[in-house]
XYZ file of C-alpha atoms in Angstrom:
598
model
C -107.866 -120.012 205.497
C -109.858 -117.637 207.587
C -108.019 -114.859 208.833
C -108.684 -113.800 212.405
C -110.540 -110.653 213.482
C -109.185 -107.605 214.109
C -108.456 -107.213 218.040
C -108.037 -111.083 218.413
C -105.070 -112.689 219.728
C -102.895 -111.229 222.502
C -104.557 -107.826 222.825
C -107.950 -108.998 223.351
C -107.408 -111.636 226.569
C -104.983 -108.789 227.809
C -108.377 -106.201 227.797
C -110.208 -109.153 229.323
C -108.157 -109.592 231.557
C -108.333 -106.131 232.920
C -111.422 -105.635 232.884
C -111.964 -108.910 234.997
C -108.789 -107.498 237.243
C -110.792 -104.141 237.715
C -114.195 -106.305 238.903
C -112.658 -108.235 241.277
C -111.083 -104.790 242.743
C -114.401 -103.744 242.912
C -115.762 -106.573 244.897
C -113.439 -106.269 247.136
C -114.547 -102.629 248.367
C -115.725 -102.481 251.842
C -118.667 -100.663 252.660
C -116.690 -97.514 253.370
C -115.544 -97.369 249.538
C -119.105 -97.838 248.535
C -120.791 -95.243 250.442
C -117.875 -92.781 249.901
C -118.658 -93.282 246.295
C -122.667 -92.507 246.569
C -121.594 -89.347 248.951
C -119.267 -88.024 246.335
C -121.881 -87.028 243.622
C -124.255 -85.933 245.902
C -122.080 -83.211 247.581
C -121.052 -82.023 243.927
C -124.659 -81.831 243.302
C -125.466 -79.738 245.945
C -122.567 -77.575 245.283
C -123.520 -76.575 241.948
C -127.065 -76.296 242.657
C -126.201 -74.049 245.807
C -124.414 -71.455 243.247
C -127.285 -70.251 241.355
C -128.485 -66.800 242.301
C -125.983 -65.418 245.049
C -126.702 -61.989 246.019
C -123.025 -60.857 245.853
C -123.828 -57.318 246.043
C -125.246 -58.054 249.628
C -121.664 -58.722 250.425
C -120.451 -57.202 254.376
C -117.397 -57.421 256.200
C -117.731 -61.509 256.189
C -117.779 -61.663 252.427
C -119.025 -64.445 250.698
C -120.114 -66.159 254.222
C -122.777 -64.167 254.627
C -124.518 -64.405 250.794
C -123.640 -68.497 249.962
C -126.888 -69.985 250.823
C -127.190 -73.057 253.522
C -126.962 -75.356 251.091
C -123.577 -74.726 249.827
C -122.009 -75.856 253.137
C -123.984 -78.953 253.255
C -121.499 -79.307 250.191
C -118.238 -79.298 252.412
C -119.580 -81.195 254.970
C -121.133 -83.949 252.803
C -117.275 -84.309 250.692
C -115.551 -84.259 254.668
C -118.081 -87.083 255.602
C -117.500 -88.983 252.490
C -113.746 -88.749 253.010
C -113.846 -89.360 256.340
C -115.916 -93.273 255.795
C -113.811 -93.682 252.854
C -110.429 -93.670 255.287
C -112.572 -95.551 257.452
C -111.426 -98.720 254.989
C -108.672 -100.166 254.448
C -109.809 -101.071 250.509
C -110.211 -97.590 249.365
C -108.638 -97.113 246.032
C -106.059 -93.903 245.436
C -108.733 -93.007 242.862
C -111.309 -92.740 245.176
C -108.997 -90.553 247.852
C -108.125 -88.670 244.514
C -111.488 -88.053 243.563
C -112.829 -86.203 246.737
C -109.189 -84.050 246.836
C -110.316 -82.700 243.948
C -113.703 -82.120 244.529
C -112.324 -80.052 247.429
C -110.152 -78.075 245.637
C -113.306 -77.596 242.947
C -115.624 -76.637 245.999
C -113.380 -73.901 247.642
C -111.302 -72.609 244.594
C -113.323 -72.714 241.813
C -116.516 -70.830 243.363
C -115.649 -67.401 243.176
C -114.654 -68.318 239.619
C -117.819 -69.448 238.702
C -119.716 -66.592 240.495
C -117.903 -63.476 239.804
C -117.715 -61.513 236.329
C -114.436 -60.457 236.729
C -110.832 -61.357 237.465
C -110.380 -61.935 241.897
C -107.954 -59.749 243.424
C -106.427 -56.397 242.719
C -103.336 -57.720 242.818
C -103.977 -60.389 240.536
C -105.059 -57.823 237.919
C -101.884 -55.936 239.037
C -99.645 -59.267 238.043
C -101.902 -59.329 234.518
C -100.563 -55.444 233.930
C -96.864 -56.414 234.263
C -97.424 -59.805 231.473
C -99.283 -56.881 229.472
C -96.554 -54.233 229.735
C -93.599 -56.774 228.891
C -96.097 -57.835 226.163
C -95.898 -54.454 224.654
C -92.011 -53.844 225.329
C -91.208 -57.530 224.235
C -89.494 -57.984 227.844
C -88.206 -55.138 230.029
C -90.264 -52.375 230.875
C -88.880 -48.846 230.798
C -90.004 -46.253 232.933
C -91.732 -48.680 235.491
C -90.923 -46.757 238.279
C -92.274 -48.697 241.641
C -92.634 -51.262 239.052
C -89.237 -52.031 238.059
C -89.036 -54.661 240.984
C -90.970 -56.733 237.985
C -88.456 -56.093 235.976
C -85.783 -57.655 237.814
C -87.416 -60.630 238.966
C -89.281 -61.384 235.508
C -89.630 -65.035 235.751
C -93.363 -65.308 236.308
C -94.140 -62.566 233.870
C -91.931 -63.470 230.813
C -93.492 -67.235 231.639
C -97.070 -65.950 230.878
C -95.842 -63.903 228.326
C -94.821 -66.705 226.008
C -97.655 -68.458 227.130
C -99.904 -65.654 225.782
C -98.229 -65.286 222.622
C -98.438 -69.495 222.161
C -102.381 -69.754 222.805
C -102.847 -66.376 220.355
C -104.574 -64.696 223.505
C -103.530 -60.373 224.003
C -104.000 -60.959 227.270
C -102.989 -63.504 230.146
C -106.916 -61.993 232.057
C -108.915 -64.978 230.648
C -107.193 -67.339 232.527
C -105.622 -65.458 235.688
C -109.833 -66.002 236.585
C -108.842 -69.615 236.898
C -105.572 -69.095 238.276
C -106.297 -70.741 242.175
C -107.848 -73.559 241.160
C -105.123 -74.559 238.645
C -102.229 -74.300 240.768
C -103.601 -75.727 243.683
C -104.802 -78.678 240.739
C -100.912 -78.713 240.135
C -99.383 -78.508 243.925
C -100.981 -81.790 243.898
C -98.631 -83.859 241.779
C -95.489 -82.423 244.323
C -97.475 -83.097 247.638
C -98.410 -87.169 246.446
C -94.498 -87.032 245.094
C -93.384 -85.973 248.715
C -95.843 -87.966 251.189
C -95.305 -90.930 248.759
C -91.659 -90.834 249.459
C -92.240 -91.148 253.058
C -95.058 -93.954 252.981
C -97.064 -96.390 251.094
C -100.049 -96.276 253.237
C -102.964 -94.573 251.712
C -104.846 -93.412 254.330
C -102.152 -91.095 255.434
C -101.059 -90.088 252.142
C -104.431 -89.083 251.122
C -105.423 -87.617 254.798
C -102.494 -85.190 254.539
C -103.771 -84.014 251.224
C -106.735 -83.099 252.820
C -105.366 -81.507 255.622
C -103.437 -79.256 253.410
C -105.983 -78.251 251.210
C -108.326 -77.570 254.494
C -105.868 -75.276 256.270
C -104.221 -73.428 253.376
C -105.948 -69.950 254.142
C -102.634 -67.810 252.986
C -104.620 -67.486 249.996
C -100.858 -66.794 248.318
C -102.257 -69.359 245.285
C -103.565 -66.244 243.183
C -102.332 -65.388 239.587
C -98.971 -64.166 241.338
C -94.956 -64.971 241.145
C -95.061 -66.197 244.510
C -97.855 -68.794 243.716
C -96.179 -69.631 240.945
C -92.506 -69.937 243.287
C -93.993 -71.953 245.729
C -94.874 -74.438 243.206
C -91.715 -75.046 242.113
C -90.337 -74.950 245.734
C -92.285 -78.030 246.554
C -91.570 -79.623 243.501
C -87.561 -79.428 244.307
C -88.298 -80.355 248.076
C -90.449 -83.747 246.643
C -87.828 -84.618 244.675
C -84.909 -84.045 246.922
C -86.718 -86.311 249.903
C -87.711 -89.031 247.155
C -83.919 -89.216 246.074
C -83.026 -89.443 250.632
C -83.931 -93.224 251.938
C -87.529 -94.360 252.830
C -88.475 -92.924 256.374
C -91.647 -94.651 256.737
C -92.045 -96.496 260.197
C -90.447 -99.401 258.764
C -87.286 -97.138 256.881
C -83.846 -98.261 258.160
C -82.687 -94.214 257.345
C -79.657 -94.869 254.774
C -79.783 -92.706 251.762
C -79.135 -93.305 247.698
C -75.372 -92.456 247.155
C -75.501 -89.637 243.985
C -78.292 -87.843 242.036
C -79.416 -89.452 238.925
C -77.601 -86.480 236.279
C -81.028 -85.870 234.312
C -82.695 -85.388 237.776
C -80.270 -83.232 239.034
C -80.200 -80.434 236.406
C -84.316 -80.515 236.225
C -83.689 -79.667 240.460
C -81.188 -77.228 238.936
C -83.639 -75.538 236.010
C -85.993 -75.956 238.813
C -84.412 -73.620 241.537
C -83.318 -71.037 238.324
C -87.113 -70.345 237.466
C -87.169 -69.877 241.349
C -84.427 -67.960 241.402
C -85.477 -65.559 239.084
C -89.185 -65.322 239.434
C -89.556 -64.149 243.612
C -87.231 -62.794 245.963
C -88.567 -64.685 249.155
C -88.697 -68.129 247.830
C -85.134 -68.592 247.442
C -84.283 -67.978 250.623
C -86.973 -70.725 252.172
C -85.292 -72.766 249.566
C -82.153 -72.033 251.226
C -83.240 -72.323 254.854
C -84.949 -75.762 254.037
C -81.682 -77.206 252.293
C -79.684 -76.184 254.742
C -81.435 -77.903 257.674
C -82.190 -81.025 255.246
C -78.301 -81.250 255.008
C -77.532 -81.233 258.957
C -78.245 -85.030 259.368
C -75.138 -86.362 257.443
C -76.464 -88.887 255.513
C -78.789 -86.446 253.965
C -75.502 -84.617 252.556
C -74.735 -86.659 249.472
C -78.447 -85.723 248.035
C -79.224 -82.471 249.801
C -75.799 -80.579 248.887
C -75.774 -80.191 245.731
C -79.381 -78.816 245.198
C -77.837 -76.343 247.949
C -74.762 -75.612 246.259
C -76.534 -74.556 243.105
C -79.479 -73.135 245.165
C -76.853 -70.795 246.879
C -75.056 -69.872 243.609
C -77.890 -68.969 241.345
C -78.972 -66.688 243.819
C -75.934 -65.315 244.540
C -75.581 -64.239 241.221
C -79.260 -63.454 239.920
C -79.193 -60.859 243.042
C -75.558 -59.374 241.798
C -76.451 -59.006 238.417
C -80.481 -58.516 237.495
C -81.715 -57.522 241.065
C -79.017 -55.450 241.687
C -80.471 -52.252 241.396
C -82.774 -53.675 244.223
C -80.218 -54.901 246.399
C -78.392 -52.197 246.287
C -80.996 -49.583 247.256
C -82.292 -51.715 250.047
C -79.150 -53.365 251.557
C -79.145 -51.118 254.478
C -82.962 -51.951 255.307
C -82.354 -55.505 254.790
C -79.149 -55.894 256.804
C -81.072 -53.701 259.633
C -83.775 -56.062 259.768
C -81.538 -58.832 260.782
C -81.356 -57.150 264.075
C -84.981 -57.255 264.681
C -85.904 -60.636 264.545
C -88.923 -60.735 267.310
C -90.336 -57.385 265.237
C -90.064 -59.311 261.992
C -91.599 -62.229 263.360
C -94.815 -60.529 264.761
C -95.171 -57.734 262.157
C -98.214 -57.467 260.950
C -99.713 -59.739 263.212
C -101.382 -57.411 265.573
C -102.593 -54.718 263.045
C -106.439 -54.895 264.028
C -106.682 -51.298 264.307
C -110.288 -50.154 263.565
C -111.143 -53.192 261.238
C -114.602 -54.402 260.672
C -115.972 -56.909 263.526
C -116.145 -59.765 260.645
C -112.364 -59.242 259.876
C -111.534 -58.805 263.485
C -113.190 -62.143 264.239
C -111.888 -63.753 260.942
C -107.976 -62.653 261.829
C -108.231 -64.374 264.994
C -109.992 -67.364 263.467
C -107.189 -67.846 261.364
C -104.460 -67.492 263.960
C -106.536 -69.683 265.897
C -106.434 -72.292 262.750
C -102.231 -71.735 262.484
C -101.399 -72.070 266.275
C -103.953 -75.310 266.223
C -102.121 -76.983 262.738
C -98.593 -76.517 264.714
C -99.772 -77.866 267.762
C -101.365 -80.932 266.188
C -98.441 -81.004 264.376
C -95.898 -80.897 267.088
C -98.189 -83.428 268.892
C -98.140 -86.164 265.723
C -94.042 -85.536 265.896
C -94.428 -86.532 270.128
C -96.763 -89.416 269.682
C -95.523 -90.985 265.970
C -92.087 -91.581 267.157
C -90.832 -93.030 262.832
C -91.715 -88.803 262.118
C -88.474 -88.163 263.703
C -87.019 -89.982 261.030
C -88.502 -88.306 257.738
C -87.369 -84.873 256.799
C -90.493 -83.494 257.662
C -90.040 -81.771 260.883
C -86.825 -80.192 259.345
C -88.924 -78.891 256.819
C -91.688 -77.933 259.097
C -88.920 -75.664 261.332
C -87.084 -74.420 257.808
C -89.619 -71.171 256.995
C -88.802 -69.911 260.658
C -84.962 -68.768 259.829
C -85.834 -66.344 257.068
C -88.862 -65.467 259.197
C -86.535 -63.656 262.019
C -84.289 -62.465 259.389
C -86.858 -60.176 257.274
C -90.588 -58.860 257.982
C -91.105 -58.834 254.331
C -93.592 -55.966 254.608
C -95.761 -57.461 257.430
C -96.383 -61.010 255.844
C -93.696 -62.800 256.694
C -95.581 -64.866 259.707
C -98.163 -65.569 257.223
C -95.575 -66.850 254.295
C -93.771 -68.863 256.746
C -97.065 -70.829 257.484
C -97.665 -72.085 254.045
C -94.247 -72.940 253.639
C -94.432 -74.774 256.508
C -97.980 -76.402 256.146
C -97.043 -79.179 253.837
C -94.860 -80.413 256.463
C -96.997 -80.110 259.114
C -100.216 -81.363 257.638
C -98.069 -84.627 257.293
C -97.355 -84.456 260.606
C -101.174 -84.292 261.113
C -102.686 -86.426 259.051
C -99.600 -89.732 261.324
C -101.633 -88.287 264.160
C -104.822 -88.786 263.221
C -104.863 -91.677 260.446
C -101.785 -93.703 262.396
C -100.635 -96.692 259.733
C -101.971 -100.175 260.195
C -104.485 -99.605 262.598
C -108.519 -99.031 262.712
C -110.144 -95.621 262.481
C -113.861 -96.289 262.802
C -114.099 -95.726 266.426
C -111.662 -92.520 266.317
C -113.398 -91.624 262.811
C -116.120 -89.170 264.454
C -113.629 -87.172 266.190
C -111.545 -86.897 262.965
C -114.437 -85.948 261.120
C -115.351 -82.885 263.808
C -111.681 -81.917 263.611
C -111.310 -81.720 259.431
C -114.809 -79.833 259.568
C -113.697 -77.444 262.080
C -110.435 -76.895 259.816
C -112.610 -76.768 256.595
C -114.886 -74.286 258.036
C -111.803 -72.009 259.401
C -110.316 -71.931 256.093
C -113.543 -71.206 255.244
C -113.649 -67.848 257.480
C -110.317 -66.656 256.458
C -110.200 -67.641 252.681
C -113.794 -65.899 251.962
C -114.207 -62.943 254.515
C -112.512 -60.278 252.229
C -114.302 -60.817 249.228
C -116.452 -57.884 249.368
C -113.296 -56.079 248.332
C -111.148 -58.976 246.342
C -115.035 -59.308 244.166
C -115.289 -57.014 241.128
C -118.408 -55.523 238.995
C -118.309 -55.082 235.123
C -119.139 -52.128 235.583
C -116.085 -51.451 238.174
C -113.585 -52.935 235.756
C -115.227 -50.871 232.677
C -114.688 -47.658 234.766
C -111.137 -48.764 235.373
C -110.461 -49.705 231.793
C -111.471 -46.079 230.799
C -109.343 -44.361 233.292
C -106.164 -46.203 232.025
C -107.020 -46.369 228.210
C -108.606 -43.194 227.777
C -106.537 -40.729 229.556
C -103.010 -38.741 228.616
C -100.150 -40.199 228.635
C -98.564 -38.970 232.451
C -101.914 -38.898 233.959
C -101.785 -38.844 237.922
C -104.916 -41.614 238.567
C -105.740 -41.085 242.659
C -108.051 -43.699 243.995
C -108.611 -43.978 247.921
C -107.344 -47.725 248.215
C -105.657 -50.324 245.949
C -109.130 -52.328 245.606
C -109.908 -51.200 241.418
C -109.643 -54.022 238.494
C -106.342 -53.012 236.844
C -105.402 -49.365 238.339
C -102.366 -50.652 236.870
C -102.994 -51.491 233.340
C -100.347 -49.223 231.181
C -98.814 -48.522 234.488
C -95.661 -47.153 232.160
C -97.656 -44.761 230.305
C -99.175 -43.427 234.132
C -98.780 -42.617 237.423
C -101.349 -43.980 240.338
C -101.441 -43.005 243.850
C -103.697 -44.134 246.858
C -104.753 -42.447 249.599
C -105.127 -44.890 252.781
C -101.105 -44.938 251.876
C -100.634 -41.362 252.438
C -98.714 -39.985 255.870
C -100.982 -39.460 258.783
C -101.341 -36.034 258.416
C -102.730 -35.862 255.051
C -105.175 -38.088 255.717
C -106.540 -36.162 257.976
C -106.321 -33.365 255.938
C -108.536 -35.360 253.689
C -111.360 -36.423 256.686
C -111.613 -32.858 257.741
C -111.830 -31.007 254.657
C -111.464 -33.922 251.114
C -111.414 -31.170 248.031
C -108.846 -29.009 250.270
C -107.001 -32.360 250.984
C -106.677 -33.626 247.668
C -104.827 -30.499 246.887
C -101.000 -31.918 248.403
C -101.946 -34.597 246.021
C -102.957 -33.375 242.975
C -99.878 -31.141 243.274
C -97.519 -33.969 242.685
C -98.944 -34.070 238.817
C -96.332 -31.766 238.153
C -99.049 -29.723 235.190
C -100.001 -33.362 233.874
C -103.714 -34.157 234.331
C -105.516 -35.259 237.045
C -108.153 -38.003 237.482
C -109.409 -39.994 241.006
C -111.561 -43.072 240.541
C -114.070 -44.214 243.132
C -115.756 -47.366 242.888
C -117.811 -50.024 244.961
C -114.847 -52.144 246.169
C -113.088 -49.010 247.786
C -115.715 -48.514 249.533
C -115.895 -52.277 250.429
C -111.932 -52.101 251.634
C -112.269 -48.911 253.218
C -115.546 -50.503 255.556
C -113.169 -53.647 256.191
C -110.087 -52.439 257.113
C -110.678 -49.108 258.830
C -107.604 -46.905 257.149
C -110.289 -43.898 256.595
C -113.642 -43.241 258.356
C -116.585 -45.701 257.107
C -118.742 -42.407 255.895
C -115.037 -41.138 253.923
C -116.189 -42.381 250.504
C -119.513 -40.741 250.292
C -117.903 -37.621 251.483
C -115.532 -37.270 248.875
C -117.707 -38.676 246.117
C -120.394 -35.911 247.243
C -117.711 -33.154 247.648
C -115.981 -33.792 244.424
C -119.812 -33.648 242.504
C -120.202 -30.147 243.787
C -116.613 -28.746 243.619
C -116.879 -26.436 240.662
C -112.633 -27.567 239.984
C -113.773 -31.836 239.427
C -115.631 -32.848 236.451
C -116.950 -36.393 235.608
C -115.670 -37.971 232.964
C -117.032 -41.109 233.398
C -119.814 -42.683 235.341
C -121.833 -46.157 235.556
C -123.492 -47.745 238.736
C -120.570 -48.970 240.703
C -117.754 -46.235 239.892
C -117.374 -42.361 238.930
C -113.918 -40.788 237.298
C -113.718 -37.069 237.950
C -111.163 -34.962 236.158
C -109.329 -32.215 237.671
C -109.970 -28.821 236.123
C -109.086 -26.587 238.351
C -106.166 -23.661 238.643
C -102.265 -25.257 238.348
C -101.749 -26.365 241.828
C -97.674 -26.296 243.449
């Protein structure tokens, strides 16, 4: 008897079958699917092509605005407009929405990737030191000194660390380039979790993806512990509101009576790699548990992700950080009395910043003050909000916000933990359930771009510091590899690829952080003024490393005079006492040989 072919029988209808399921799907797309799906190709096109040959050492005090060419933004504007008629019907698949989410998150997060040589951000390199140094110690690091903050919040670090040593890397630097676009790739599985727990209706799900990712200009999504905290923050918040009742405009508001146990202790490992990874983020976590649990059928879910939320930081911060604590207890409890300072610190520091960051710091507090208003306006006109945990959430970042300035930034940090709230918020105003967008659709579409191109503003205007040279990074590498062990390394700002590589075998020391009279010092007369400095060495040598992106931060913010640089570069090439040790196109290392200085 014949036998029958391999892949006959029940699997071979069942592949049939979904393949004839997936056609019919596809007949049934409107054409608002169909052109969203000819847009979407396009605009990647364009993006890619619109990345070849950027003159980024042309960079000003708007950044990357003013060297991507016209056709990159035709990019942004095509995916917005392809979004935009996608929502326009009703047939649009989730893999479609999905699909031009990621495309945006490709187009604003993985060009400076793709154009730059080197590692974004000083403080990202910074972050890569610390992995490095517990690396070489095989955890703690002795003799960090400012550093030892690292030390007692590890989490992050140690993370990488095994990561490193898993993947048979030295070094965490080849992928910290990548960093942005990967966790924003990953904040997407918590924000579907979360808007998916409050509704089934794709067009809002998908629209307050988008609004997210268009007005997240915090730029906190670096290779850092807080990008890494905030992560896991919204992954505990998704999962607590998917375990509360369904508060969609049809939920009746009643809540599941007790946490699945496996579900439970991942909230619990959850809030521990919080716990001990970033100081801030446990106290949002707090804030927005707390205020989840006020509505009391909330309490059977929300109280025990408080309970342990409360005790593992209660302890982490008596036992690892309490060196920390301890020292700044006083300062902390202080702060609590100065809740409209902490609120606005940092907020009006202009000073004698370049017009392009001027104009781009009150483009994005123009882009904040418009996402709460919308927001506040979507809570007013979608009355079924009221019922979702969002607004809670939305109001949760403001009680830690009056309780610490967290060293200017705490406005700013209270934002993004705010914004995946609000763009919810958003997105029921402007893509309402059940009803037709096509007439409304152009006005949506001028909104998103006018968000898009704020983020825009905010997210790129600094890069002519945040971008780094080979060169600048070789010139950096030498100063931290090649010196003594206890070198003093002075730079003029905190804008060098990895000042702080072997930052336990070295001391660093910037001068737009010095006291006001120094720095003047240092205007009027820059080898006399570098004397105070060098003095500190205490007989060990002396370097100071100039480079192109000082320059760059110097120009943007204002700390020292525009012309400062060149000064001191030319003043330190004549001083008999500085030799350079070290010199390519875009940095110079002088040595200090003069007399013992106390």
């Amino acid at each position: 008897m014949p036998q029958p072919e391999r892949g006959a029988g029940p699997a071979g209808p069942g592949r049939a079958g979904r393949f004839r399921s997936g056609l019919s799907r596809t007949r049934r797309w409107g054409p608002g699917t169909w052109t969203a799906i000819v847009v979407l190709p396009l605009a990647i096109a364009v993006w890619l092509l619109s990345l070849r040959g950027v003159p980024l050492d042309r960079m000003g005090d708007l950044g990357l605005l003013q060297v991507l060419p016209k056709l990159f933004w035709v990019a942004p504007a095509l995916l917005t407009l392809g979004f935009c008629v996608a929502a326009t019907d009703r047939r649009t698949s989730h893999g479609c929405f999905a699909a031009y989410v990621l495309s945006l998150i490709a187009v604003i997060h993985a060009t400076p990737p793709l154009l730059y040589p080197e590692l974004r951000y000083a403080w990202g390199w910074k972050h890569v030191a610390v992995v490095e140094a517990m690396l070489r110690h095989d955890g703690t690091v002795p003799g960090a000194g400012g550093f030892d903050i690292y030390n007692q919040w590890p989490g992050f670090f140690e993370l990488n660390a095994v990561l490193v040593r898993a993947i048979g890397l030295e070094s965490p630097l080849g992928y910290a380039a990548w960093a942005q676009p990967i966790f924003n790739l990953l904040m997407l599985g918590p924000l579907l979790l979360l808007y998916r727990s409050i509704t089934n209706d794709r067009r809002l799900i998908w629209g307050a993806v988008w609004i997210y990712y268009a007005c997240s200009w915090v730029a906190q999504d670096y290779f850092a512990p807080q990008a890494f905290a905030f992560l896991l923050f919204m992954c505990v918040m998704a999962l607590v509101v998917k375990q509360l009742a369904p508060f969609g405009p049809r939920g009746k508001g009643t809540t599941r009576r007790r946490w699945p146990r496996g579900l439970l202790i991942l909230v619990l490992i959850l809030e521990a790699a919080i716990v001990s990874s970033h100081p801030l983020t446990p106290m949002m976590l707090i804030s927005a548990l707390l205020l989840l649990s006020l509505p009391r059928r909330n309490r059977r879910v929300v109280l025990p992700a408080l309970a342990g939320a409360i005790v593992l930081t209660a302890v982490w911060n008596s036992t690892v950080a309490r060196p920390y604590m301890a020292e700044n207890l006083n300062h902390l409890i202080g702060a609590l009395a100065r809740p409209e300072a902490n609120i606005w610190s940092g907020v009006a520091r202009l000073g004698d910043a370049a017009p392009g960051q001027i104009m781009a710091a009150w483009v994005e507090r123009g882009l904040s003050a418009g996402v709460l208003l919308l927001a506040a306006t979507g809570f007013i006109a979608r009355r079924w909000t009221r019922r979702t945990p969002l607004p809670l959430l939305m109001l949760a970042p403001l009680l830690p916000g009056v309780a610490n300035a967290y060293g200017g930034e705490m406005v700013f940090r209270a934002f993004m933990f705010a914004l995946p709230a609000a763009a919810f918020l958003i997105a029921a105003l402007l893509f309402p359930p059940r009803k037709r967008l096509r007439v409304r659709m152009p006005v949506v579409y001028v909104l998103l771009l006018a968000m898009l191109g704020s983020l825009a503003i905010g997210y790129y205007c600094k890069e002519a510091e945040n971008y780094f040279t080979a060169d600048e990074a070789a010139a950096t590498r030498y100063v931290t590899t090649r010196t003594p062990t206890g070198s003093l390394i002075i730079s003029v700002t905190f804008a060098a690829p990895g000042l702080e590589m072997r930052y336990d075998q070295h001391q660093d020391m910037q001068i737009d952080e010095e006291n006001l009279t120094n720095r003047r010092m240092l205007v009027k007369d820059p080898v006399a003024g570098l004397e105070p400095l060098i003095a500190r060495a205490e007989k060990n040598p002396v370097y100071i490393l100039l480079n192109r992106a000082q320059a760059a931060a110097v120009d943007l913010s204002g700390a020292m005079p525009t012309d400062f640089m060149g000064r001191l570069n030319s003043a330190l090439s004549r001083s008999p006492d500085f030799t350079v040790a070290y010199r390519n196109e875009d940095a110079v290392v002088y040595r200090y040989d003069g007399p013992e200085i106390r």
